[in-house]
mmCIF file of C-alpha atoms and ligand atoms in Angstrom:
data_model
loop_
_atom_site.group_PDB
_atom_site.id
_atom_site.type_symbol
_atom_site.label_atom_id
_atom_site.label_comp_id
_atom_site.label_asym_id
_atom_site.label_seq_id
_atom_site.Cartn_x
_atom_site.Cartn_y
_atom_site.Cartn_z
ATOM 1 C CA MET U 124 13.135 13.619 -6.483
ATOM 2 C CA GLY U 125 12.368 10.456 -3.984
ATOM 3 C CA LYS U 126 9.909 12.386 -2.085
ATOM 4 C CA GLU U 127 8.581 13.126 -4.974
ATOM 5 C CA PHE U 128 7.761 9.847 -6.814
ATOM 6 C CA TYR U 129 6.384 8.433 -3.615
ATOM 7 C CA GLU U 130 3.847 11.172 -3.114
ATOM 8 C CA LYS U 131 2.831 10.808 -6.988
ATOM 9 C CA ILE U 132 2.535 7.053 -6.891
ATOM 10 C CA VAL U 133 -0.240 7.427 -4.139
ATOM 11 C CA ARG U 134 -1.838 9.988 -5.602
ATOM 12 C CA ASN U 135 -1.711 7.450 -8.482
ATOM 13 C CA ASN U 136 -3.302 5.015 -5.878
ATOM 14 C CA LYS U 137 -6.172 7.559 -5.746
ATOM 15 C CA GLU U 138 -6.906 7.835 -9.609
ATOM 16 C CA TRP U 139 -6.674 5.122 -10.334
ATOM 17 C CA VAL U 140 -9.449 3.626 -7.914
ATOM 18 C CA ALA U 141 -11.587 6.854 -8.967
ATOM 19 C CA ASP U 142 -10.746 5.837 -12.150
ATOM 20 C CA LYS U 143 -12.371 2.258 -12.415
ATOM 21 C CA LEU U 144 -15.219 3.503 -9.260
ATOM 22 C CA ASP U 145 -16.044 5.761 -12.375
ATOM 23 C CA LYS U 146 -16.418 2.845 -14.872
ATOM 24 C CA ASP U 147 -17.132 0.195 -12.992
ATOM 25 C CA PRO U 148 -18.850 0.867 -9.720
ATOM 26 C CA GLU U 149 -18.952 -2.862 -8.666
ATOM 27 C CA TYR U 150 -14.977 -2.885 -9.772
ATOM 28 C CA PHE U 151 -13.702 -4.076 -6.579
ATOM 29 C CA LYS U 152 -16.239 -5.372 -4.583
ATOM 30 C CA ARG U 153 -16.438 -8.264 -7.871
ATOM 31 C CA LEU U 154 -12.779 -9.362 -7.124
ATOM 32 C CA GLU U 155 -13.049 -8.341 -2.661
ATOM 33 C CA HIS U 156 -13.752 -12.005 -1.784
ATOM 34 C CA ASN U 157 -12.378 -14.850 -3.973
ATOM 35 C CA GLN U 158 -9.569 -15.459 -6.704
ATOM 36 C CA GLU U 159 -9.659 -17.297 -10.085
ATOM 37 C CA PRO U 160 -6.608 -16.584 -11.599
ATOM 38 C CA GLU U 161 -6.086 -19.192 -14.590
ATOM 39 C CA ILE U 162 -2.611 -18.406 -14.934
ATOM 40 C CA LEU U 163 0.917 -18.870 -11.994
ATOM 41 C CA TRP U 164 3.483 -16.530 -13.386
ATOM 42 C CA ILE U 165 7.355 -16.756 -12.444
ATOM 43 C CA GLY U 166 9.132 -14.259 -13.910
ATOM 44 C CA CYS U 167 12.825 -11.775 -12.940
ATOM 45 C CA ALA U 168 12.127 -9.255 -10.392
ATOM 46 C CA ASP U 169 14.113 -6.892 -12.807
ATOM 47 C CA SER U 170 11.127 -3.680 -12.389
ATOM 48 C CA ARG U 171 11.019 -2.948 -16.469
ATOM 49 C CA VAL U 172 9.170 -7.315 -16.918
ATOM 50 C CA PRO U 173 6.151 -6.362 -14.783
ATOM 51 C CA ALA U 174 3.414 -9.732 -15.343
ATOM 52 C CA ASN U 175 0.774 -7.930 -15.577
ATOM 53 C CA GLU U 176 0.758 -5.269 -17.806
ATOM 54 C CA ILE U 177 3.140 -7.073 -20.456
ATOM 55 C CA ILE U 178 0.067 -9.994 -21.127
ATOM 56 C CA GLY U 179 -2.537 -6.990 -20.572
ATOM 57 C CA ALA U 180 -3.740 -9.219 -17.701
ATOM 58 C CA ASN U 181 -6.173 -7.567 -15.024
ATOM 59 C CA PRO U 182 -6.199 -7.919 -11.856
ATOM 60 C CA GLY U 183 -7.431 -11.971 -10.441
ATOM 61 C CA ASP U 184 -6.377 -12.240 -14.227
ATOM 62 C CA VAL U 185 -2.953 -13.956 -12.904
ATOM 63 C CA PHE U 186 -0.816 -15.346 -9.868
ATOM 64 C CA VAL U 187 1.990 -14.316 -9.417
ATOM 65 C CA HIS U 188 5.644 -15.144 -7.759
ATOM 66 C CA ARG U 189 8.788 -13.240 -9.225
ATOM 67 C CA ASN U 190 13.392 -13.573 -8.490
ATOM 68 C CA ILE U 191 16.038 -12.744 -9.275
ATOM 69 C CA ALA U 192 16.192 -14.279 -12.789
ATOM 70 C CA ASN U 193 12.676 -16.518 -12.259
ATOM 71 C CA MET U 194 14.648 -19.217 -10.925
ATOM 72 C CA VAL U 195 13.003 -22.621 -9.499
ATOM 73 C CA VAL U 196 14.762 -24.035 -7.055
ATOM 74 C CA HIS U 197 13.242 -26.700 -5.372
ATOM 75 C CA THR U 198 13.819 -26.144 -2.345
ATOM 76 C CA ASP U 199 12.969 -22.762 -1.983
ATOM 77 C CA MET U 200 10.277 -22.239 0.632
ATOM 78 C CA ASN U 201 8.439 -19.235 -1.435
ATOM 79 C CA MET U 202 8.006 -20.837 -4.465
ATOM 80 C CA LEU U 203 7.202 -24.465 -3.262
ATOM 81 C CA SER U 204 4.219 -22.485 -1.126
ATOM 82 C CA VAL U 205 3.648 -20.007 -4.256
ATOM 83 C CA LEU U 206 3.569 -23.575 -6.096
ATOM 84 C CA ASP U 207 1.746 -25.708 -4.156
ATOM 85 C CA TYR U 208 -1.142 -23.383 -3.234
ATOM 86 C CA ALA U 209 -1.184 -22.380 -7.156
ATOM 87 C CA VAL U 210 -1.500 -25.765 -8.776
ATOM 88 C CA ASN U 211 -3.994 -27.434 -5.775
ATOM 89 C CA VAL U 212 -6.271 -24.782 -4.402
ATOM 90 C CA LEU U 213 -6.750 -21.986 -7.359
ATOM 91 C CA LYS U 214 -6.000 -24.830 -9.503
ATOM 92 C CA VAL U 215 -3.918 -22.510 -12.635
ATOM 93 C CA ARG U 216 -3.842 -24.209 -16.135
ATOM 94 C CA GLN U 217 -0.779 -22.823 -17.328
ATOM 95 C CA ILE U 218 2.716 -21.985 -15.998
ATOM 96 C CA ILE U 219 4.366 -19.704 -17.485
ATOM 97 C CA VAL U 220 8.570 -18.850 -16.452
ATOM 98 C CA CYS U 221 9.098 -15.575 -18.175
ATOM 99 C CA GLY U 222 12.858 -14.575 -17.849
ATOM 100 C CA HIS U 223 14.259 -11.316 -20.874
ATOM 101 C CA TYR U 224 16.734 -10.561 -22.749
ATOM 102 C CA GLY U 225 19.431 -8.081 -20.561
ATOM 103 C CA CYS U 226 18.751 -10.220 -17.138
ATOM 104 C CA GLY U 227 21.243 -9.295 -14.811
ATOM 105 C CA GLY U 228 21.250 -12.559 -12.940
ATOM 106 C CA VAL U 229 22.099 -14.461 -15.950
ATOM 107 C CA LYS U 230 24.719 -12.025 -17.154
ATOM 108 C CA ALA U 231 26.594 -11.970 -12.895
ATOM 109 C CA ALA U 232 26.487 -16.292 -13.711
ATOM 110 C CA MET U 233 28.660 -14.987 -17.328
ATOM 111 C CA GLY U 234 30.785 -13.933 -15.038
ATOM 112 C CA ASN U 235 33.531 -14.766 -11.751
ATOM 113 C CA ALA U 236 33.104 -10.940 -9.709
ATOM 114 C CA HIS U 237 31.890 -12.185 -5.957
ATOM 115 C CA ILE U 238 29.256 -9.762 -5.085
ATOM 116 C CA GLY U 239 27.551 -11.226 -1.533
ATOM 117 C CA LEU U 240 25.381 -12.957 -0.235
ATOM 118 C CA ILE U 241 23.430 -13.980 -4.181
ATOM 119 C CA ASP U 242 26.561 -15.708 -4.956
ATOM 120 C CA ASN U 243 24.898 -18.776 -3.862
ATOM 121 C CA TRP U 244 21.944 -17.988 -5.381
ATOM 122 C CA ILE U 245 23.015 -17.223 -8.857
ATOM 123 C CA ARG U 246 24.550 -20.672 -8.264
ATOM 124 C CA HIS U 247 21.561 -22.452 -9.841
ATOM 125 C CA ILE U 248 21.953 -19.906 -13.063
ATOM 126 C CA LYS U 249 25.622 -21.594 -13.944
ATOM 127 C CA ASP U 250 24.188 -24.889 -13.274
ATOM 128 C CA VAL U 251 22.412 -24.613 -16.295
ATOM 129 C CA TYR U 252 25.760 -23.211 -18.296
ATOM 130 C CA ARG U 253 27.317 -26.084 -16.789
ATOM 131 C CA PHE U 254 24.870 -28.207 -18.942
ATOM 132 C CA HIS U 255 24.821 -26.766 -21.524
ATOM 133 C CA ASN U 256 28.360 -25.543 -22.146
ATOM 134 C CA ASN U 257 29.218 -27.037 -25.183
ATOM 135 C CA GLU U 258 25.796 -25.237 -26.870
ATOM 136 C CA LEU U 259 27.501 -22.385 -24.837
ATOM 137 C CA ASP U 260 30.592 -21.853 -25.490
ATOM 138 C CA ALA U 261 30.320 -22.392 -29.655
ATOM 139 C CA ILE U 262 29.595 -19.608 -29.506
ATOM 140 C CA GLN U 263 32.080 -16.798 -30.239
ATOM 141 C CA ASP U 264 28.966 -14.003 -29.967
ATOM 142 C CA GLU U 265 29.225 -12.641 -26.362
ATOM 143 C CA GLN U 266 26.165 -10.751 -26.868
ATOM 144 C CA LYS U 267 24.592 -13.865 -28.644
ATOM 145 C CA LYS U 268 25.982 -16.052 -25.764
ATOM 146 C CA TYR U 269 23.931 -13.989 -23.027
ATOM 147 C CA ASP U 270 20.727 -14.219 -25.136
ATOM 148 C CA ARG U 271 21.531 -17.665 -25.093
ATOM 149 C CA PHE U 272 22.026 -18.802 -21.776
ATOM 150 C CA VAL U 273 19.186 -16.437 -21.350
ATOM 151 C CA GLU U 274 16.755 -18.763 -23.385
ATOM 152 C CA LEU U 275 18.904 -22.092 -21.999
ATOM 153 C CA ASN U 276 17.493 -20.735 -17.833
ATOM 154 C CA ILE U 277 14.096 -20.123 -19.077
ATOM 155 C CA ILE U 278 13.889 -23.455 -20.356
ATOM 156 C CA GLU U 279 15.724 -25.535 -17.743
ATOM 157 C CA GLN U 280 13.382 -23.605 -15.111
ATOM 158 C CA VAL U 281 10.599 -25.189 -17.359
ATOM 159 C CA TYR U 282 12.112 -28.188 -16.662
ATOM 160 C CA ASP U 283 12.650 -27.967 -12.467
ATOM 161 C CA LEU U 284 8.930 -27.330 -12.634
ATOM 162 C CA ALA U 285 7.531 -30.542 -14.679
ATOM 163 C CA LYS U 286 10.040 -32.458 -12.121
ATOM 164 C CA THR U 287 8.948 -30.959 -8.934
ATOM 165 C CA SER U 288 6.394 -33.855 -7.040
ATOM 166 C CA ILE U 289 4.128 -30.871 -7.183
ATOM 167 C CA VAL U 290 2.972 -30.910 -10.647
ATOM 168 C CA GLN U 291 3.872 -34.251 -11.475
ATOM 169 C CA ASN U 292 0.943 -34.858 -8.517
ATOM 170 C CA ALA U 293 -1.441 -32.657 -9.980
ATOM 171 C CA TRP U 294 -0.650 -34.344 -13.587
ATOM 172 C CA GLU U 295 -1.630 -37.924 -12.387
ATOM 173 C CA LYS U 296 -4.507 -36.712 -11.127
ATOM 174 C CA LYS U 297 -5.372 -35.827 -14.542
ATOM 175 C CA GLN U 298 -5.608 -32.089 -13.813
ATOM 176 C CA SER U 299 -5.397 -29.997 -16.885
ATOM 177 C CA LEU U 300 -2.098 -27.798 -16.549
ATOM 178 C CA SER U 301 0.593 -27.250 -18.881
ATOM 179 C CA ILE U 302 4.148 -25.209 -18.727
ATOM 180 C CA HIS U 303 5.218 -23.168 -20.518
ATOM 181 C CA GLY U 304 8.677 -21.023 -20.976
ATOM 182 C CA TRP U 305 8.745 -17.557 -22.765
ATOM 183 C CA VAL U 306 11.876 -14.505 -23.156
ATOM 184 C CA TYR U 307 10.719 -11.277 -23.169
ATOM 185 C CA GLY U 308 12.596 -8.434 -24.829
ATOM 186 C CA VAL U 309 12.478 -5.460 -22.508
ATOM 187 C CA GLY U 310 13.699 -3.613 -26.026
ATOM 188 C CA SER U 311 11.022 -4.745 -28.447
ATOM 189 C CA GLY U 312 8.002 -5.300 -25.540
ATOM 190 C CA VAL U 313 7.963 -9.017 -27.595
ATOM 191 C CA ILE U 314 7.309 -12.109 -25.370
ATOM 192 C CA LYS U 315 8.133 -15.302 -27.671
ATOM 193 C CA ASP U 316 7.184 -18.345 -27.155
ATOM 194 C CA LEU U 317 10.498 -20.623 -26.333
ATOM 195 C CA GLY U 318 8.667 -24.101 -26.900
ATOM 196 C CA VAL U 319 8.816 -25.972 -24.361
ATOM 197 C CA ASN U 320 5.129 -26.991 -23.208
ATOM 198 C CA PHE U 321 5.794 -29.780 -20.910
ATOM 199 C CA SER U 322 1.938 -31.071 -20.131
ATOM 200 C CA SER U 323 2.850 -34.622 -19.238
ATOM 201 C CA ASP U 324 6.023 -36.058 -16.980
ATOM 202 C CA ALA U 325 6.502 -38.567 -20.129
ATOM 203 C CA ASP U 326 8.892 -35.869 -21.373
ATOM 204 C CA LEU U 327 11.405 -35.841 -18.457
ATOM 205 C CA SER U 328 14.272 -38.517 -18.270
ATOM 206 C CA ASP U 329 13.443 -42.078 -16.785
ATOM 207 C CA VAL U 330 15.505 -40.604 -13.726
ATOM 208 C CA TYR U 331 12.539 -37.485 -12.900
ATOM 209 C CA GLN U 332 9.561 -39.270 -13.172
ATOM 210 C CA LEU U 333 7.417 -40.242 -9.834
ATOM 211 C CA GLU U 334 4.908 -43.595 -10.120
ATOM 212 C CA PHE U 335 2.220 -42.543 -7.247
ATOM 213 C CA LYS U 336 0.700 -45.214 -5.635
HETATM 214 CO CO1 LIG C 206 16.359 -10.406 -14.348
#
């Protein structure tokens, strides 16, 4: 099975290339020398949430960063490098944090099991629980609590993006940049906008607002 699947995906690529060229002989030539994506996508690494596919995007449309539970950890060099490049070089106009119901990372954060090194990554999600423990502890139904925790984690990552010096600096320079929080239903395919849309630092607590001289 494993080998068959491996051979199949190699074959799939050849067929995909042939199909693209058949429809448009210049397809890859146009993409060869630059990219101008409008969107930076920060999503979960979950195999069921493929960024481009669920929004009908094509190669060149979306700059993508994915990790376990779509986290924006401001000491994560990988995330910061992607964010800096997307905002300051590619000049994306939208950043979308897309999490999903049924997220294993969020599930792990609700529990207490020691898993391994990943405990230290999951800890950032536990912090989100602590910020919202009044709301979450009041939800009796475990599934509803889990779903809401997924949503709150996404919302918190939107805030965390707005707190970064990279995003605030772009706003200071009057660069058009807005941040959205989305949740994806792996069982429905449907995306829901959570309604946290930042396009300036005005909605951040004072303590996070940076002054640029
Ligand atoms: Co996930």
